[in-house]
Coordinates of C-alpha atoms in Angstrom, one line a residue:
M25 CA 18.6 -125.2 -36.7
P26 CA 20.4 -123.4 -34.2
T27 CA 19.4 -119.9 -35.0
L28 CA 15.6 -120.2 -34.4
P29 CA 16.0 -120.3 -30.5
S30 CA 18.2 -117.3 -30.5
R31 CA 15.4 -115.1 -32.5
K32 CA 12.5 -116.2 -30.2
L33 CA 14.6 -115.0 -27.7
R34 CA 15.0 -111.4 -28.8
V35 CA 11.5 -111.6 -29.7
G36 CA 10.6 -112.4 -26.2
T37 CA 13.0 -110.0 -24.7
L38 CA 11.6 -107.3 -26.9
M39 CA 7.9 -107.8 -25.8
L40 CA 9.0 -107.8 -22.1
V41 CA 10.9 -104.2 -22.6
S42 CA 7.5 -103.3 -24.3
A43 CA 5.8 -104.1 -21.9
G44 CA 7.9 -102.6 -19.2
V45 CA 7.5 -99.2 -20.9
L46 CA 3.8 -99.5 -21.5
A47 CA 3.5 -100.0 -17.5
G48 CA 5.8 -97.3 -16.7
A49 CA 3.8 -94.8 -18.7
M50 CA 0.7 -95.7 -17.4
I51 CA 2.3 -95.3 -14.0
A52 CA 3.9 -91.8 -14.8
A53 CA 0.7 -90.4 -16.6
P54 CA -1.2 -89.1 -13.5
V55 CA 2.0 -87.5 -12.0
L56 CA 2.6 -86.0 -15.4
A57 CA -1.1 -84.8 -15.5
D58 CA -0.7 -83.1 -11.9
D59 CA 2.5 -81.4 -13.1
V60 CA 0.8 -80.0 -15.8
A61 CA -2.1 -79.0 -13.9
N62 CA -0.3 -77.3 -11.1
L63 CA 2.1 -75.8 -14.2
A64 CA -1.0 -74.2 -15.4
Q65 CA -2.3 -72.7 -12.4
R66 CA 1.3 -71.1 -11.8
L67 CA 1.0 -69.7 -15.1
S68 CA -2.4 -68.3 -14.1
D69 CA -1.0 -67.1 -10.8
L70 CA 1.8 -65.5 -12.3
R71 CA -0.7 -63.8 -15.2
G72 CA -2.5 -62.4 -12.7
S73 CA 0.6 -61.1 -10.6
V74 CA 2.0 -59.9 -13.9
E75 CA -1.5 -57.7 -14.5
E76 CA -1.7 -56.2 -10.9
L77 CA 2.0 -55.2 -11.0
S78 CA 1.4 -54.0 -14.7
G79 CA -1.8 -52.0 -13.1
Q80 CA 0.5 -50.7 -10.2
V81 CA 3.3 -49.8 -12.3
A82 CA 0.4 -47.8 -14.9
T83 CA -1.1 -46.1 -11.7
K84 CA 2.3 -45.1 -10.5
T85 CA 3.2 -43.8 -14.0
T86 CA 0.1 -41.8 -14.1
E87 CA 1.0 -40.0 -10.5
Q88 CA 4.4 -39.3 -11.5
Q89 CA 3.5 -38.0 -14.9
D90 CA 0.5 -35.9 -12.8
L91 CA 3.5 -35.1 -10.3
L92 CA 5.9 -33.9 -13.1
R93 CA 3.4 -31.6 -14.5
S94 CA 2.4 -30.1 -10.9
R95 CA 5.9 -29.5 -10.5
A96 CA 6.4 -28.2 -14.1
R97 CA 3.4 -25.7 -13.3
Q98 CA 5.0 -24.8 -9.8
K99 CA 8.6 -24.0 -11.4
A100 CA 6.7 -21.8 -14.2
D101 CA 4.9 -19.9 -11.3
V102 CA 8.0 -19.6 -9.3
E103 CA 9.8 -18.3 -12.3
L104 CA 7.1 -15.8 -13.3
E105 CA 7.1 -14.5 -9.7
I106 CA 11.0 -14.1 -9.6
A107 CA 10.4 -12.3 -13.0
R108 CA 8.0 -10.0 -11.4
E109 CA 10.2 -9.4 -8.1
E110 CA 13.5 -8.8 -10.4
L111 CA 11.2 -6.0 -12.2
R112 CA 9.7 -4.5 -9.1
L113 CA 13.6 -4.4 -7.7
K114 CA 14.5 -2.9 -10.9
K115 CA 12.0 -0.1 -10.2
L116 CA 13.0 0.3 -6.9
R117 CA 16.5 0.6 -7.4
S118 CA 15.9 3.3 -10.3
S119 CA 13.4 5.1 -7.8
V120 CA 16.3 5.1 -5.0
Q121 CA 18.4 6.4 -7.6
E122 CA 16.2 9.1 -8.5
R123 CA 15.5 10.1 -4.8
R124 CA 19.2 10.3 -3.8
E125 CA 19.4 12.5 -7.0
R126 CA 16.8 14.7 -5.7
L127 CA 17.9 14.5 -2.3
S128 CA 21.5 15.6 -3.5
A129 CA 19.9 18.7 -5.5
E130 CA 17.7 19.6 -2.5
A131 CA 20.6 19.4 0.0
A132 CA 22.7 21.8 -2.4
E133 CA 19.5 24.1 -2.6
G134 CA 19.4 23.6 1.0
E135 CA 22.3 24.9 1.8
A136 CA 21.6 27.9 -0.3
L137 CA 18.7 29.0 1.9
K138 CA 20.3 28.1 4.9
P139 CA 21.6 31.8 5.5
M140 CA 18.0 33.2 4.4
F141 CA 16.2 30.4 6.8
S142 CA 18.3 32.0 9.6
T143 CA 17.5 35.4 8.8
E144 CA 13.9 34.9 8.6
L145 CA 13.8 32.8 11.8
D146 CA 15.5 35.7 13.6
R147 CA 12.7 38.1 12.2
V148 CA 9.9 36.0 13.3
R149 CA 11.1 35.7 16.4
G150 CA 11.9 38.9 17.3
Y151 CA 8.3 39.9 16.0
V152 CA 7.0 37.2 18.5
Q153 CA 8.9 39.0 21.2
R154 CA 7.8 42.4 20.5
S155 CA 3.9 41.6 19.8
L156 CA 1.2 41.0 22.6
P157 CA 2.3 38.6 25.3
F158 CA -0.3 35.9 24.1
R159 CA 1.2 32.7 25.2
R160 CA 4.1 33.7 24.3
A161 CA 6.4 31.2 25.7
E162 CA 4.4 28.4 23.3
R163 CA 4.9 30.5 20.2
L164 CA 8.6 30.7 20.7
A165 CA 8.9 27.2 21.5
E166 CA 7.1 26.3 18.3
L167 CA 10.2 28.3 16.6
D168 CA 12.7 26.6 18.7
K169 CA 11.4 23.4 17.8
I170 CA 11.7 24.6 13.9
E171 CA 15.4 25.5 14.3
E172 CA 16.3 22.3 16.5
Q173 CA 14.8 20.3 13.5
V174 CA 16.8 22.0 11.1
R175 CA 19.9 21.8 13.0
S176 CA 19.6 18.0 13.7
G177 CA 19.1 17.2 9.8
L178 CA 15.3 16.2 10.4
L179 CA 14.2 19.0 8.4
G180 CA 15.8 20.5 5.4
P181 CA 15.8 24.3 5.3
E182 CA 13.3 24.3 2.1
R183 CA 10.5 22.5 4.1
A184 CA 12.0 24.8 7.2
M185 CA 11.1 27.5 5.2
G186 CA 7.5 26.3 4.7
R187 CA 6.8 25.4 8.6
L188 CA 8.2 29.2 9.0
W189 CA 5.2 30.5 6.5
S190 CA 2.7 28.3 8.1
F191 CA 3.4 30.0 11.6
M192 CA 3.8 33.2 10.0
E193 CA -0.1 32.5 8.9
D194 CA -1.1 31.3 12.4
E195 CA 0.2 34.6 13.6
F196 CA -1.7 36.8 11.2
R197 CA -5.1 34.7 12.0
L198 CA -4.5 35.8 15.5
T199 CA -4.6 39.6 14.2
R200 CA -8.1 39.1 12.5
E201 CA -9.8 37.0 15.5
S202 CA -10.5 37.5 19.3
G203 CA -10.8 34.7 21.9
L204 CA -11.1 33.8 25.7
Y205 CA -8.2 31.8 27.1
R206 CA -6.2 30.7 29.7
Q207 CA -2.6 31.7 30.3
S208 CA 0.2 32.1 33.1
I209 CA 0.6 35.6 33.3
S210 CA 3.2 37.6 35.3
L211 CA 1.8 39.9 38.3
G212 CA 4.7 41.8 40.2
D213 CA 6.9 39.0 40.9
E214 CA 4.6 35.8 40.9
E215 CA 3.3 33.7 38.1
Q216 CA -0.9 33.1 38.3
L217 CA -3.2 31.4 35.9
A218 CA -5.7 33.7 34.6
D219 CA -8.5 34.1 32.2
V220 CA -7.3 36.4 29.1
A221 CA -9.5 38.0 26.7
R222 CA -7.6 38.9 23.3
V223 CA -8.8 41.7 21.1
G224 CA -6.9 40.7 17.9
M225 CA -3.2 41.0 18.7
V226 CA -3.5 45.0 19.9
M227 CA -5.2 44.3 23.3
L228 CA -5.3 41.8 26.3
Y229 CA -7.4 41.8 29.4
F230 CA -7.0 39.4 32.2
Q231 CA -8.8 38.2 35.6
T232 CA -7.0 35.9 38.0
A233 CA -8.8 33.3 40.1
D234 CA -8.9 36.2 43.4
D235 CA -10.7 38.3 41.1
V236 CA -7.8 40.6 40.0
V237 CA -8.8 42.3 36.8
G238 CA -6.5 44.6 34.3
H239 CA -4.8 44.2 31.0
T240 CA -1.4 44.6 29.3
V241 CA 0.7 47.4 29.5
R242 CA 3.5 48.4 26.8
R243 CA 6.2 50.7 28.1
N244 CA 9.6 51.5 26.1
G245 CA 9.0 48.2 24.2
S246 CA 8.5 46.0 27.2
W247 CA 5.5 44.4 28.4
S248 CA 3.8 43.9 31.5
F249 CA 0.4 42.8 32.9
E250 CA -1.1 45.6 35.0
P251 CA -4.3 45.5 37.2
V252 CA -6.6 48.5 36.8
T253 CA -8.2 50.6 39.9
G254 CA -11.0 52.2 38.9
A255 CA -14.8 50.3 39.3
E256 CA -15.9 50.9 36.0
E257 CA -12.4 49.9 34.4
K258 CA -13.0 46.8 36.4
K259 CA -16.7 46.6 35.7
Q260 CA -16.0 46.7 32.0
I261 CA -13.6 44.1 32.0
R262 CA -15.5 41.7 33.5
S263 CA -18.3 42.3 31.5
L264 CA -16.4 41.3 28.4
L265 CA -14.7 38.1 29.8
E266 CA -18.7 37.4 30.7
Q267 CA -19.6 38.3 27.2
F268 CA -16.7 35.7 25.6
K269 CA -17.5 33.0 27.9
K270 CA -21.0 33.0 26.6
Q271 CA -19.3 33.2 22.7
I272 CA -20.8 36.7 21.9
R273 CA -17.6 38.1 20.1
V274 CA -19.3 40.7 18.0
G275 CA -21.1 43.6 19.4
Y276 CA -19.9 47.2 21.0
F277 CA -17.8 47.0 24.2
E278 CA -16.7 49.9 26.3
L279 CA -13.1 49.0 27.3
P280 CA -10.4 50.6 29.3
N281 CA -7.2 51.7 26.6
A282 CA -5.1 49.2 26.4
L283 CA -3.6 50.1 23.2
P284 CA 0.5 50.0 23.4
E285 CA 2.5 53.3 23.0
G286 CA 2.5 55.4 19.8
R287 CA -1.1 53.5 19.0

């Protein structure tokens, strides 16, 4: 009989505990539901952030890939340009070497031509000094210029010979042409500017600003400008100068004899 009250007590106690648990569960259920909802929202937010970050990463990856491809193309272009420049530099070096060898050969030939050039220059200068005194100072100055360029190394003997030949071609042309010019002449002890009519390279007639007319005369290898005194001779010279001023170079002219000695 003593055991029955004790079993009733345990049963009652168990019922009380179960009722307490049930009551606690009923109280905690709304809180747990809120936590689950918050967790779901956070998961959704995180999923959105992950997707956004994934998109950004994909965009950055594409940009980096495009940049790398662009850099690769630039690198290829630069390497191609470097190859071209290296080839051009190689050609330039080859050209410089060829030029040096050619200059060395020309220098050797030039040394051999120097005595010949000096001889020919003296010969041409002597011709100018003996020829009709038409702008002689300018013609001699041109020869002096060629000689100075050779002496200073600006002109090689071979090219100088070509310049000398061109000069003589101009001299030959003077012998075939006639014309009217202005130049300084020596009358006595004075230098005067005069109109001069050149007939080839054999006769030269002049007229000064104060109407002194005359022609060149050569005696004992020297030239001089001498006035004429005869009225007819003056008339003939003035007429020649007048016709030349009118560009009349062909026709019959009566002129005082101004041929040098021996002609």
